[in-house]
PDB file of C-alpha atoms and ligand atoms in Angstrom:
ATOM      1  CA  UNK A   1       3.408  17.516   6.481  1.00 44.00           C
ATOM      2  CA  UNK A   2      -0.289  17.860   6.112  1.00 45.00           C
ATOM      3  CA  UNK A   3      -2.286  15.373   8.412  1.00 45.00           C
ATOM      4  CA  UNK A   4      -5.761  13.897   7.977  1.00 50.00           C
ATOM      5  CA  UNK A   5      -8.404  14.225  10.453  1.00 59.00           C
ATOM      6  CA  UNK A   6      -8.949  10.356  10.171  1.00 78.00           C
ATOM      7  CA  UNK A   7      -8.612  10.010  13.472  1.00 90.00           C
ATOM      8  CA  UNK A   8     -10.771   7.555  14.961  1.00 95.00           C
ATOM      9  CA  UNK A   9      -9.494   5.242  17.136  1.00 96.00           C
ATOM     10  CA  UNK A  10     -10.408   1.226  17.164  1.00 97.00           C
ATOM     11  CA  UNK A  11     -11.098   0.783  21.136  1.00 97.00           C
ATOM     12  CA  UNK A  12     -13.380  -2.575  20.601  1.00 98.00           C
ATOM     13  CA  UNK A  13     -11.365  -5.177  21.815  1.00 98.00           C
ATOM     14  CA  UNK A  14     -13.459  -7.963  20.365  1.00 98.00           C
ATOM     15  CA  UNK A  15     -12.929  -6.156  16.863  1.00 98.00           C
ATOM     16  CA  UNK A  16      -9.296  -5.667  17.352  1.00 98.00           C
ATOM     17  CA  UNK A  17      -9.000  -9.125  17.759  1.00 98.00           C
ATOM     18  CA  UNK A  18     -11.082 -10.560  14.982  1.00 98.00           C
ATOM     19  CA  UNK A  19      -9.094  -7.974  12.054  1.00 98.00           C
ATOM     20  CA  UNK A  20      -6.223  -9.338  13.577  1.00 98.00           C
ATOM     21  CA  UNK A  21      -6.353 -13.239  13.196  1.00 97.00           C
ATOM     22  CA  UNK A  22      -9.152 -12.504  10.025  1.00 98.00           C
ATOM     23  CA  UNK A  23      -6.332 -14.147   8.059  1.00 98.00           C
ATOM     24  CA  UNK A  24      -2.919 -16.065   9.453  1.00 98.00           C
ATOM     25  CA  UNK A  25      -0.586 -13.114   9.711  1.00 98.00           C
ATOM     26  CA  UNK A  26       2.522 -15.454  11.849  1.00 98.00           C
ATOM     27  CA  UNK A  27       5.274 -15.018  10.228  1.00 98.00           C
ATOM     28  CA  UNK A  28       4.055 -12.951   7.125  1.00 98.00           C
ATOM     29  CA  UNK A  29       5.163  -9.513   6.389  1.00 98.00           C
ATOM     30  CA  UNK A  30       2.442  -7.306   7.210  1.00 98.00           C
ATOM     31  CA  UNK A  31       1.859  -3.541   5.781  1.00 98.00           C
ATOM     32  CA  UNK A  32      -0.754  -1.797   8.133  1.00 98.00           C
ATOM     33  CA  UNK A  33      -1.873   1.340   7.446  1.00 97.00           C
ATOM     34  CA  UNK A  34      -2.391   4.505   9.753  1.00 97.00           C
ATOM     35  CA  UNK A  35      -1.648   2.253  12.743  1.00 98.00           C
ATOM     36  CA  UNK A  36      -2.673   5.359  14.969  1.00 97.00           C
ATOM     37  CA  UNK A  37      -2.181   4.542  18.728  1.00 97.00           C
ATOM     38  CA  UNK A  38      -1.188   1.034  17.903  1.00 98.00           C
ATOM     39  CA  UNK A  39      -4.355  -1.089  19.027  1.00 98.00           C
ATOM     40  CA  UNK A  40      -3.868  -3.481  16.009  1.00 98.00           C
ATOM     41  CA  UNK A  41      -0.313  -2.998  15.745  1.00 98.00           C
ATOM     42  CA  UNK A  42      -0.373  -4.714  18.808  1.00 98.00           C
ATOM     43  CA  UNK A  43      -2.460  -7.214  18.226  1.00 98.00           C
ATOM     44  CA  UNK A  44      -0.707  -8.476  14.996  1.00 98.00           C
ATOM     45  CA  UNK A  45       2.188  -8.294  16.779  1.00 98.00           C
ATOM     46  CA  UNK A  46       0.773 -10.878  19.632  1.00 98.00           C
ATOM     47  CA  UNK A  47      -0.265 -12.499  16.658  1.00 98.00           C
ATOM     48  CA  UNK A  48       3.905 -13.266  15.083  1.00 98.00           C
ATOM     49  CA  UNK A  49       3.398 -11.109  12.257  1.00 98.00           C
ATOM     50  CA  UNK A  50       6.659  -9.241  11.068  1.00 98.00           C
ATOM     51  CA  UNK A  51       4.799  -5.648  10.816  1.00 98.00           C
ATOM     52  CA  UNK A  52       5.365  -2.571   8.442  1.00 98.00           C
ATOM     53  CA  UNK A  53       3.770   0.065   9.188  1.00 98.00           C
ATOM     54  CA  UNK A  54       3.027   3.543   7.423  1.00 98.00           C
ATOM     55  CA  UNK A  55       1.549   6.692   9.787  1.00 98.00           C
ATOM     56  CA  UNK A  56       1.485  10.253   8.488  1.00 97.00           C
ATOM     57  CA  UNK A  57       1.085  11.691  11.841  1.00 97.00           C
ATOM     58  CA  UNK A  58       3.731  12.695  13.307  1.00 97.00           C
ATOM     59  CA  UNK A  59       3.006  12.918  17.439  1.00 97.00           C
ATOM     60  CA  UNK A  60       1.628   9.421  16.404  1.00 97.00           C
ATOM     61  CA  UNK A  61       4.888   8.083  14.981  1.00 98.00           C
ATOM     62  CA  UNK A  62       6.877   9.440  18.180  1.00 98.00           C
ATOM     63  CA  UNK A  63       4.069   7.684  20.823  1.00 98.00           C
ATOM     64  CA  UNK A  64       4.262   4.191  18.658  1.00 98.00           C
ATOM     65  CA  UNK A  65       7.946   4.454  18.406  1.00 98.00           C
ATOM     66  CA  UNK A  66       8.093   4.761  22.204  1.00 98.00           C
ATOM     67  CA  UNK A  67       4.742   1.939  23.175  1.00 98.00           C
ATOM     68  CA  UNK A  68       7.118  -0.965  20.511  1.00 98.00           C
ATOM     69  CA  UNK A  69      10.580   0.295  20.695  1.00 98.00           C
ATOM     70  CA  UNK A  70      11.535  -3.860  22.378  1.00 98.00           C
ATOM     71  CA  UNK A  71       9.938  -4.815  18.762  1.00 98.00           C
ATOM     72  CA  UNK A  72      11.593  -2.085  16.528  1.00 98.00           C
ATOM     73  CA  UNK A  73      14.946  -3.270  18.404  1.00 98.00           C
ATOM     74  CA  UNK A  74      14.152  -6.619  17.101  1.00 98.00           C
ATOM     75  CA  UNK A  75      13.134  -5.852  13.734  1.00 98.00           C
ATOM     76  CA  UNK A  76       9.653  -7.060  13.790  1.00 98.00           C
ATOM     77  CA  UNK A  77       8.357  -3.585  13.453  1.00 98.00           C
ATOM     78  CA  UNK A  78       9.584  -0.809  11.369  1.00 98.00           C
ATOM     79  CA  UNK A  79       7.159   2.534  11.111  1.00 98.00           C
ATOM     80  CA  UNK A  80       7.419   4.423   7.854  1.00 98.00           C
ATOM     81  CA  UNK A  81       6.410   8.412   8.059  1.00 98.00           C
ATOM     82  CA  UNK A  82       5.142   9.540   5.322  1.00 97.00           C
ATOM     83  CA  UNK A  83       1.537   9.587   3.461  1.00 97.00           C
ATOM     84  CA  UNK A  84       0.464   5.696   2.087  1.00 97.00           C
ATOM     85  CA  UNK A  85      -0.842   6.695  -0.754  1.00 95.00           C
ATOM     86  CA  UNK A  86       2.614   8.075  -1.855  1.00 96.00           C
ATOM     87  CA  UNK A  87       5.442   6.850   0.016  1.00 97.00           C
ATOM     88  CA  UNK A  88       7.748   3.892  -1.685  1.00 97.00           C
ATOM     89  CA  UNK A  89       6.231   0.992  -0.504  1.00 97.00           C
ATOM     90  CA  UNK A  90       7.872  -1.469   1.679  1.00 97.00           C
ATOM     91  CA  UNK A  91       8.220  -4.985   1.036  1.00 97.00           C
ATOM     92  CA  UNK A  92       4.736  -6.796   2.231  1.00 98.00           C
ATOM     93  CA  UNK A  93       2.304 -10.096   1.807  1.00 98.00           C
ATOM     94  CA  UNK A  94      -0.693  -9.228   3.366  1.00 98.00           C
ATOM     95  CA  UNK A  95      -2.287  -5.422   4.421  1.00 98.00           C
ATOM     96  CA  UNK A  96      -4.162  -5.427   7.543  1.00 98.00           C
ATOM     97  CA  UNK A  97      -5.470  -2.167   7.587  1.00 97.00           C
ATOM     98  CA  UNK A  98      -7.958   0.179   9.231  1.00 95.00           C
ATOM     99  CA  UNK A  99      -7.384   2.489   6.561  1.00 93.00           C
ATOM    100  CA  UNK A 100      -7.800   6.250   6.640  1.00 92.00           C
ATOM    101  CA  UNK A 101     -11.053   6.838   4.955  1.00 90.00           C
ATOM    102  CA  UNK A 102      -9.782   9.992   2.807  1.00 91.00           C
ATOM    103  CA  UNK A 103      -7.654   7.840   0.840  1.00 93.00           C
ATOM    104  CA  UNK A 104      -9.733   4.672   0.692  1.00 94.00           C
ATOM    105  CA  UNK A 105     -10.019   4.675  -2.880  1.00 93.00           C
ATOM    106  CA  UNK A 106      -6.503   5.583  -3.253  1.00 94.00           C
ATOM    107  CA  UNK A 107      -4.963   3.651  -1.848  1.00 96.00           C
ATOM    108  CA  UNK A 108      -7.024   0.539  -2.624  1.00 94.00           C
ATOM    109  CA  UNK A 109      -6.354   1.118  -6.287  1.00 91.00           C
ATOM    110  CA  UNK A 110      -2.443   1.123  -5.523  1.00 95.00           C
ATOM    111  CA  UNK A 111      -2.504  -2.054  -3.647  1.00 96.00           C
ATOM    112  CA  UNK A 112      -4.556  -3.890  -6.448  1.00 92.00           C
ATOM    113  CA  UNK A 113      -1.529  -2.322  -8.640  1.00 90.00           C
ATOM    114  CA  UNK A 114       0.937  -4.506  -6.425  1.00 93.00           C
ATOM    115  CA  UNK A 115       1.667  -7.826  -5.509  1.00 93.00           C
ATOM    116  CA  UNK A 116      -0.239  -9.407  -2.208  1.00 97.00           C
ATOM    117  CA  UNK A 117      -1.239 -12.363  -1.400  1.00 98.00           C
ATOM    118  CA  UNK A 118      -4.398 -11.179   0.542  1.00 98.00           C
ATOM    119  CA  UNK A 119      -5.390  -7.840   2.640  1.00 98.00           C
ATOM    120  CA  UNK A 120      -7.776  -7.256   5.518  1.00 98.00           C
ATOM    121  CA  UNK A 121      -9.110  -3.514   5.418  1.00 98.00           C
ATOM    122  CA  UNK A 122     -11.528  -1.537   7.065  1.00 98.00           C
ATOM    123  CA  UNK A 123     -13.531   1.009   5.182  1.00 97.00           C
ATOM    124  CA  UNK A 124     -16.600   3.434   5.469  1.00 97.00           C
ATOM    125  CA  UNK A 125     -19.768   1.098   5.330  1.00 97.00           C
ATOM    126  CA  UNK A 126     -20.911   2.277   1.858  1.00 96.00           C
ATOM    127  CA  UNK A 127     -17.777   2.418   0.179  1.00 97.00           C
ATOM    128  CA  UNK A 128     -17.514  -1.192   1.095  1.00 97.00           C
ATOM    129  CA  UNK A 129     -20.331  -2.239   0.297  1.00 97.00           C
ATOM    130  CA  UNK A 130     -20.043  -0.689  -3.633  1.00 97.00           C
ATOM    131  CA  UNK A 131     -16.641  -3.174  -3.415  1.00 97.00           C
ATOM    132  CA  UNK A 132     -18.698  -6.141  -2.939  1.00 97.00           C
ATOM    133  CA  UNK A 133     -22.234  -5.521  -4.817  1.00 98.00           C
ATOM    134  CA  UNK A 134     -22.895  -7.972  -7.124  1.00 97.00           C
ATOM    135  CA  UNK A 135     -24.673  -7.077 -10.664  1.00 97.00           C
ATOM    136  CA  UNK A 136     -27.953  -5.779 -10.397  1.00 96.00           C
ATOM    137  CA  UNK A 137     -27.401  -4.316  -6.875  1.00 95.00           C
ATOM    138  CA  UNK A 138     -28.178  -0.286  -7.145  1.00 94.00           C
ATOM    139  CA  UNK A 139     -24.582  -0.226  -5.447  1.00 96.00           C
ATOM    140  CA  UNK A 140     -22.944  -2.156  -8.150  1.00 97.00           C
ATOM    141  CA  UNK A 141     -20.866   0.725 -10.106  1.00 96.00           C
ATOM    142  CA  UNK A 142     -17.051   1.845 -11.141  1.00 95.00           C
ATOM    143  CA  UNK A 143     -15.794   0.710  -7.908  1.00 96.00           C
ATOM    144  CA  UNK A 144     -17.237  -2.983  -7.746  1.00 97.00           C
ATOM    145  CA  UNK A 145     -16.466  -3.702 -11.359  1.00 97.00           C
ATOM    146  CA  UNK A 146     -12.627  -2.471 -11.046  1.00 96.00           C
ATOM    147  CA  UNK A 147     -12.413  -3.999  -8.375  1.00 96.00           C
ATOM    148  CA  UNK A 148     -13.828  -7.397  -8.868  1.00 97.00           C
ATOM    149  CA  UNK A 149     -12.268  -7.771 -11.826  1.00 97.00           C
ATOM    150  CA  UNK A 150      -8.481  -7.966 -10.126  1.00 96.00           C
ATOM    151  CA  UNK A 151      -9.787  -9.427  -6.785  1.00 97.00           C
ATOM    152  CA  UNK A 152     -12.037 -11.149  -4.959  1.00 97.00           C
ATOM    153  CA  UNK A 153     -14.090  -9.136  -2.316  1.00 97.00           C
ATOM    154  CA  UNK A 154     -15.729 -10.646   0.865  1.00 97.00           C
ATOM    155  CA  UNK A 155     -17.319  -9.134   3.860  1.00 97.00           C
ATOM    156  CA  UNK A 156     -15.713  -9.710   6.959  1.00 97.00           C
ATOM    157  CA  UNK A 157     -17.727  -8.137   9.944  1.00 97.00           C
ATOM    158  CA  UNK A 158     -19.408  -4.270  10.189  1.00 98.00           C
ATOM    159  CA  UNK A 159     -18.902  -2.104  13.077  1.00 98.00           C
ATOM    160  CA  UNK A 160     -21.033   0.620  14.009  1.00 97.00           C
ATOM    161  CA  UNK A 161     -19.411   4.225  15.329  1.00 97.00           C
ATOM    162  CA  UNK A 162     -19.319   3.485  19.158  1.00 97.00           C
ATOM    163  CA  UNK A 163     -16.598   0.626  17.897  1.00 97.00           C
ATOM    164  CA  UNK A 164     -14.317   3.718  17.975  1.00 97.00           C
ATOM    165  CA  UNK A 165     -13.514   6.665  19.982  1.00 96.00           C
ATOM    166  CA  UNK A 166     -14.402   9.487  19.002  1.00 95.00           C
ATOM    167  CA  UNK A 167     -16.846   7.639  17.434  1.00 96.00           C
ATOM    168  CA  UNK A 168     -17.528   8.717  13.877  1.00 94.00           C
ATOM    169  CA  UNK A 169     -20.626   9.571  11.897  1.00 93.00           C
ATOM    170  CA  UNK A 170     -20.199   6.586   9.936  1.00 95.00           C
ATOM    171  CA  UNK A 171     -20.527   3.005  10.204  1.00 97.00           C
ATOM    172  CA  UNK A 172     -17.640   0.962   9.352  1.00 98.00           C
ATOM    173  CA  UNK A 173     -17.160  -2.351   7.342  1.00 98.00           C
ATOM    174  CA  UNK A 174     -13.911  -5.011   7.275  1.00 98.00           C
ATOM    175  CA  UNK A 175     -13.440  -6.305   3.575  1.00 98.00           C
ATOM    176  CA  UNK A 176     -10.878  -9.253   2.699  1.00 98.00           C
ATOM    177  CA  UNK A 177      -9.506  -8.692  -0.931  1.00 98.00           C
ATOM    178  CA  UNK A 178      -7.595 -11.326  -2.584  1.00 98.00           C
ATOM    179  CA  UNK A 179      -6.398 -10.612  -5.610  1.00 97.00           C
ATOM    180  CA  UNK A 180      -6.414 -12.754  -8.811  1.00 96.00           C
ATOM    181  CA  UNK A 181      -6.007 -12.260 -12.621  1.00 94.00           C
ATOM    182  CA  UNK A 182      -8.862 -10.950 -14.315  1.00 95.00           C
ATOM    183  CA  UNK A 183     -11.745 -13.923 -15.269  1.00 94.00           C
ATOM    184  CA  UNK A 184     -10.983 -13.191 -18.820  1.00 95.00           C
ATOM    185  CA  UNK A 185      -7.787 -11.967 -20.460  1.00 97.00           C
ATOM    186  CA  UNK A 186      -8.143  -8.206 -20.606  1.00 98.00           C
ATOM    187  CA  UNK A 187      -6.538  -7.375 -23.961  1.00 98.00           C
ATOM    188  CA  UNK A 188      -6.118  -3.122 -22.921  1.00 97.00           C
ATOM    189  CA  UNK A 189      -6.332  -2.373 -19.688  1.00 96.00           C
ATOM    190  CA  UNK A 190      -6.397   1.332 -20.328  1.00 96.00           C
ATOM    191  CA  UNK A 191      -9.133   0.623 -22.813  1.00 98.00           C
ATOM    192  CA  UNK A 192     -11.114  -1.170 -19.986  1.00 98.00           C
ATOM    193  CA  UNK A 193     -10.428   1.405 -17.218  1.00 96.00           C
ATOM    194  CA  UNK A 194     -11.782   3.733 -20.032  1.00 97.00           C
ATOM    195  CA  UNK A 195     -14.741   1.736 -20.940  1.00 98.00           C
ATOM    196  CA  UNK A 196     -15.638   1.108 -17.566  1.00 97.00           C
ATOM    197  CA  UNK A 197     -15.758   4.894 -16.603  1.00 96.00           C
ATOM    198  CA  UNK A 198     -17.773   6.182 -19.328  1.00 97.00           C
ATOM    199  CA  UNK A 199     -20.647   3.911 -18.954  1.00 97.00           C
ATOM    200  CA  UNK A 200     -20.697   4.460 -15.480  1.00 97.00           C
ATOM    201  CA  UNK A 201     -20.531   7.830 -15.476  1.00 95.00           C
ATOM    202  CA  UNK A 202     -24.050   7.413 -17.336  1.00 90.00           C
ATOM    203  CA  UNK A 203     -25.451   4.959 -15.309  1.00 89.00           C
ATOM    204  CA  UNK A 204     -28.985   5.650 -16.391  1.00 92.00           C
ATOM    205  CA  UNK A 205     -28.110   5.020 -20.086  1.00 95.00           C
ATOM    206  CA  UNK A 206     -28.340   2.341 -21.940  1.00 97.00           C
ATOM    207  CA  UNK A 207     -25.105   0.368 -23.301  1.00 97.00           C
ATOM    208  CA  UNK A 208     -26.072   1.192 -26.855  1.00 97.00           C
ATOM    209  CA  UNK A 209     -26.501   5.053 -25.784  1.00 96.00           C
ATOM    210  CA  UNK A 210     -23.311   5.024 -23.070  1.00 96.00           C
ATOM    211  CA  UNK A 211     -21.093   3.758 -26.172  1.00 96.00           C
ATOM    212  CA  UNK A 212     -22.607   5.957 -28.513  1.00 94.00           C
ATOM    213  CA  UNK A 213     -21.363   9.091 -26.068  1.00 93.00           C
ATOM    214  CA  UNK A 214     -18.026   7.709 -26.166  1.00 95.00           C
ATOM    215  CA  UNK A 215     -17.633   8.450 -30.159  1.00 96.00           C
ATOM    216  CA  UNK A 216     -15.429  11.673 -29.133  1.00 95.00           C
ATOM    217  CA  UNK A 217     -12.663   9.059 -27.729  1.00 96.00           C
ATOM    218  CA  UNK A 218     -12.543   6.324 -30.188  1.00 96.00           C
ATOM    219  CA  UNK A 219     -14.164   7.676 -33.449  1.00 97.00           C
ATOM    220  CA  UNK A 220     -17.503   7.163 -34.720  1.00 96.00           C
ATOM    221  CA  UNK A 221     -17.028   4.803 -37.230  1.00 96.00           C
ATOM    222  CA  UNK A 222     -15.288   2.503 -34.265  1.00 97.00           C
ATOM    223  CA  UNK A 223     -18.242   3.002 -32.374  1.00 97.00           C
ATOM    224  CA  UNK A 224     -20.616   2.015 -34.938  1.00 96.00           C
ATOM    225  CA  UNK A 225     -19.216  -0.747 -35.514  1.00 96.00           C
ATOM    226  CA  UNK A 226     -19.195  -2.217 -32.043  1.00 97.00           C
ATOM    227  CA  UNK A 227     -22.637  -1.699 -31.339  1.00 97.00           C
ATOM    228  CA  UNK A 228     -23.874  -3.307 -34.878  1.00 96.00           C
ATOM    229  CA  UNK A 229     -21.849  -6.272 -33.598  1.00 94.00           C
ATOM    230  CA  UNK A 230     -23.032  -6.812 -29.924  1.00 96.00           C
ATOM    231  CA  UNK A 231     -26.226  -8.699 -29.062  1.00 93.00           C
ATOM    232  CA  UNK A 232     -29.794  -6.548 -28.475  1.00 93.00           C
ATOM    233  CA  UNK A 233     -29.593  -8.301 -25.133  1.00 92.00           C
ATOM    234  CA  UNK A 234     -26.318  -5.940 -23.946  1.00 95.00           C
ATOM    235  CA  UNK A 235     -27.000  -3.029 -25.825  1.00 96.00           C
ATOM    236  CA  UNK A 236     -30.527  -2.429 -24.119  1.00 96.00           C
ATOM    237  CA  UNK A 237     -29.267  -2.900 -20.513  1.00 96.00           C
ATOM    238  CA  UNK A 238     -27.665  -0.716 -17.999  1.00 97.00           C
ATOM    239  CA  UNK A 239     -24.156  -0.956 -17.116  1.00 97.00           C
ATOM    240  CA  UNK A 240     -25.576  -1.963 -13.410  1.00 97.00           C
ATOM    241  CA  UNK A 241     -26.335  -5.302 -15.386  1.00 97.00           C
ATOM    242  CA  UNK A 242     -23.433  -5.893 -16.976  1.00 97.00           C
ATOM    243  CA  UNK A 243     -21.484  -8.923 -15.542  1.00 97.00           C
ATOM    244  CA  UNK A 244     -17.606  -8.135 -14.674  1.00 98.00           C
ATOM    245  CA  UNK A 245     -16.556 -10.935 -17.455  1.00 97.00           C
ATOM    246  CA  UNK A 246     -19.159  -8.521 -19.698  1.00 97.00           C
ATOM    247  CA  UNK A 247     -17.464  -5.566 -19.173  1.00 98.00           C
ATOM    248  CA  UNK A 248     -14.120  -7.478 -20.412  1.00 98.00           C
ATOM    249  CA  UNK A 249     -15.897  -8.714 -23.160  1.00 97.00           C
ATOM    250  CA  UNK A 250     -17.413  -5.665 -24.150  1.00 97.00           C
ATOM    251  CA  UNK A 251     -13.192  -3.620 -23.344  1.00 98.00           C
ATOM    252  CA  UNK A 252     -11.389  -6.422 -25.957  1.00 98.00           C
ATOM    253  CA  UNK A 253     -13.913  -6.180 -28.964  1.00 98.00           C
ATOM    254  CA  UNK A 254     -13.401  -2.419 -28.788  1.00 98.00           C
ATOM    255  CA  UNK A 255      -9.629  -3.054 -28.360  1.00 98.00           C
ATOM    256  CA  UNK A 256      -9.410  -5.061 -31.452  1.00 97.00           C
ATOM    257  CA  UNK A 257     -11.810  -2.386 -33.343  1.00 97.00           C
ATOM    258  CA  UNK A 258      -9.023  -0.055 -32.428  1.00 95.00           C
ATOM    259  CA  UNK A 259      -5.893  -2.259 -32.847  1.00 90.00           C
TER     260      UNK A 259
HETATM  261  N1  SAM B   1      -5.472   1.871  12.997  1.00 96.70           N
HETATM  262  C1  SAM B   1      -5.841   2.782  14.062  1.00 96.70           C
HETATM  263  C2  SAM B   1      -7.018   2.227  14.838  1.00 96.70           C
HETATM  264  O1  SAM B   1      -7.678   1.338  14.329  1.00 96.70           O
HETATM  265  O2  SAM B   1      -7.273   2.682  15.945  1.00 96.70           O
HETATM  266  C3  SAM B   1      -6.120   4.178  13.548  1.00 96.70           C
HETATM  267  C4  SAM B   1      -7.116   4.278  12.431  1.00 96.70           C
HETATM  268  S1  SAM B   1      -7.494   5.929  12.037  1.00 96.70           S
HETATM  269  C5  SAM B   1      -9.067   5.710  11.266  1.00 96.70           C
HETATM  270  C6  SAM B   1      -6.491   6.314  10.657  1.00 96.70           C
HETATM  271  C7  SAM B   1      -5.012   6.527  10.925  1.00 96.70           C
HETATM  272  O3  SAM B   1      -4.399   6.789   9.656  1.00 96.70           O
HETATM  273  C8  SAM B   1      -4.645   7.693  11.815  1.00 96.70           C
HETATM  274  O4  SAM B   1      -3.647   7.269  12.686  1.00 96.70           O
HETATM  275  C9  SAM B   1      -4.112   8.759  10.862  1.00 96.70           C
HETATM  276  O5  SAM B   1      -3.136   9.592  11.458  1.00 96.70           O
HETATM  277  C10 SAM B   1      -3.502   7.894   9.777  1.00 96.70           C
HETATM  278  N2  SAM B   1      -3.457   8.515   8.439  1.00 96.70           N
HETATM  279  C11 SAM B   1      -4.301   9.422   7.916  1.00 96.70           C
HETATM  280  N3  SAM B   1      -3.980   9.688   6.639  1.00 96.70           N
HETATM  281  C12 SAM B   1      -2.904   8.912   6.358  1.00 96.70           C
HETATM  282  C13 SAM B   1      -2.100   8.732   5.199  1.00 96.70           C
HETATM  283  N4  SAM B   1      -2.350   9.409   4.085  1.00 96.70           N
HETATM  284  N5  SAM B   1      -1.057   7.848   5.249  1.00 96.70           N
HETATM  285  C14 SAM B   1      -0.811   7.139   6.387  1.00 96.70           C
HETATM  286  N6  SAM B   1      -1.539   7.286   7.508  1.00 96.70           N
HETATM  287  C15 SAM B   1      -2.569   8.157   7.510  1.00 96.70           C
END
């Protein structure tokens, strides 16, 4: 099995301890993710939480399975080989995660695709910060929209690279996602996914000129006839302005063009 190099261990106590209580875990079923040597294994297990836990390394697996074999005996930890971002999932509530950061984006999407009630996870510093950017922010993009629309995003605490050893050449950043339904009934989601893409994959175009390049997927006269009906005040913006309800907005009239 092919293992990442995302190997970089949590050794700040102080941060082990604040990811770990971020939200009440006692009790809960718990999926962490790439629990590598175990540091917050351990400290969600102090913490009563029934943990599942996935690790794609194997020499990892074997050490864990030795440090908690009292609490695999008693069925408050089971450890899952395989890769997250493929394995069947097992049954969970929460994530409390310091994720690997290859499959950060990965695996975040499949999450949002499940049930949860809320999940603690630690990511590279600017990826996190593109989850929580508000409008407007030059970081606001794909990521913040699709992600803001199924959840709500708050900063927990940062960590810089001697928070780990080896340290890393990046700084880190704890996010708490709790999902919710969308703000406004999203009438296609493929449509929206879609939507939301294409504009952002011209960021520096306006709405009117980021629809107008999307004529190859939904027809011209479709097209047309979305941007004769939206308001001079969203078609001469950027998508970097465009609210998350906006983006819905902007997903269903297209969806009913198409319908
Ligand atoms: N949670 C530990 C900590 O805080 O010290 C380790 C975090 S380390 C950044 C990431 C861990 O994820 C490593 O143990 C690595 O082996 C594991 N890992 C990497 N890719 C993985 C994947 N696709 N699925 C599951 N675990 C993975």
């Amino acid at each position: 099995m092919k293992v990442s190099k995302d190997q970089h261990f949590l050794v700040d106590a102080e941060a082990v301890a604040l990811i770990a209580s971020a939200i009440p875990v006692s009790n809960r079923k718990v999926l962490e993710i790439g629990p590598g040597k175990g540091a917050l294994t351990d400290a969600l297990l102090r913490n009563g939480a029934i943990v599942r836990a996935i690790e794609l390394d194997r020499t990892l697996l074997l050490n864990l399975e030795r440090r908690f074999s009292d609490h695999i005996a008693s069925g408050q930890l089971e450890i899952i080989h395989g890769d997250a971002s493929k394995v069947l999932l097992p049954e969970f509530e929460l994530v409390v995660a310091n994720l690997p950061y290859s499959i950060s984006s990965k695996i975040t999407f499949r999450l949002l695709e499940t049930c949860f009630e809320s999940a603690v996870l630690m990511y590279q510093f600017e990826f996190g910060k593109r989850m929580i950017a508000p409008p407007g922010n030059g970081e606001y993009g794909r990521l913040s929209v699709m992600t803001q629309t199924y959840a709500d995003v708050e900063m927990v605490l940062e960590l810089p690279p001697e928070a780990f050893f080896p340290p890393p050449e990046v700084r880190s950043i704890v996010v708490k996602i709790t999902p919710r339904g969308p703000p406004v009934l999203i009438q296609n989601r493929s449509v929206h996914d879609t939507l939301v893409r294409k504009l952002f994959s011209h960021r520096r175009k306006t709405i009117k000129n980021g629809l107008r390049s999307m004529q190859n997927i939904y027809g011209e006269s479709v097209m047309t006839n979305l941007v004769e009906d939206l308001p001079a005040k969203i078609l001469e913006i950027r998508p970097e302005m465009l609210s998350v309800p906006d983006f819905i907005d902007l997903a269903n009239r297209l969806s009913t063009l198409i319908s």
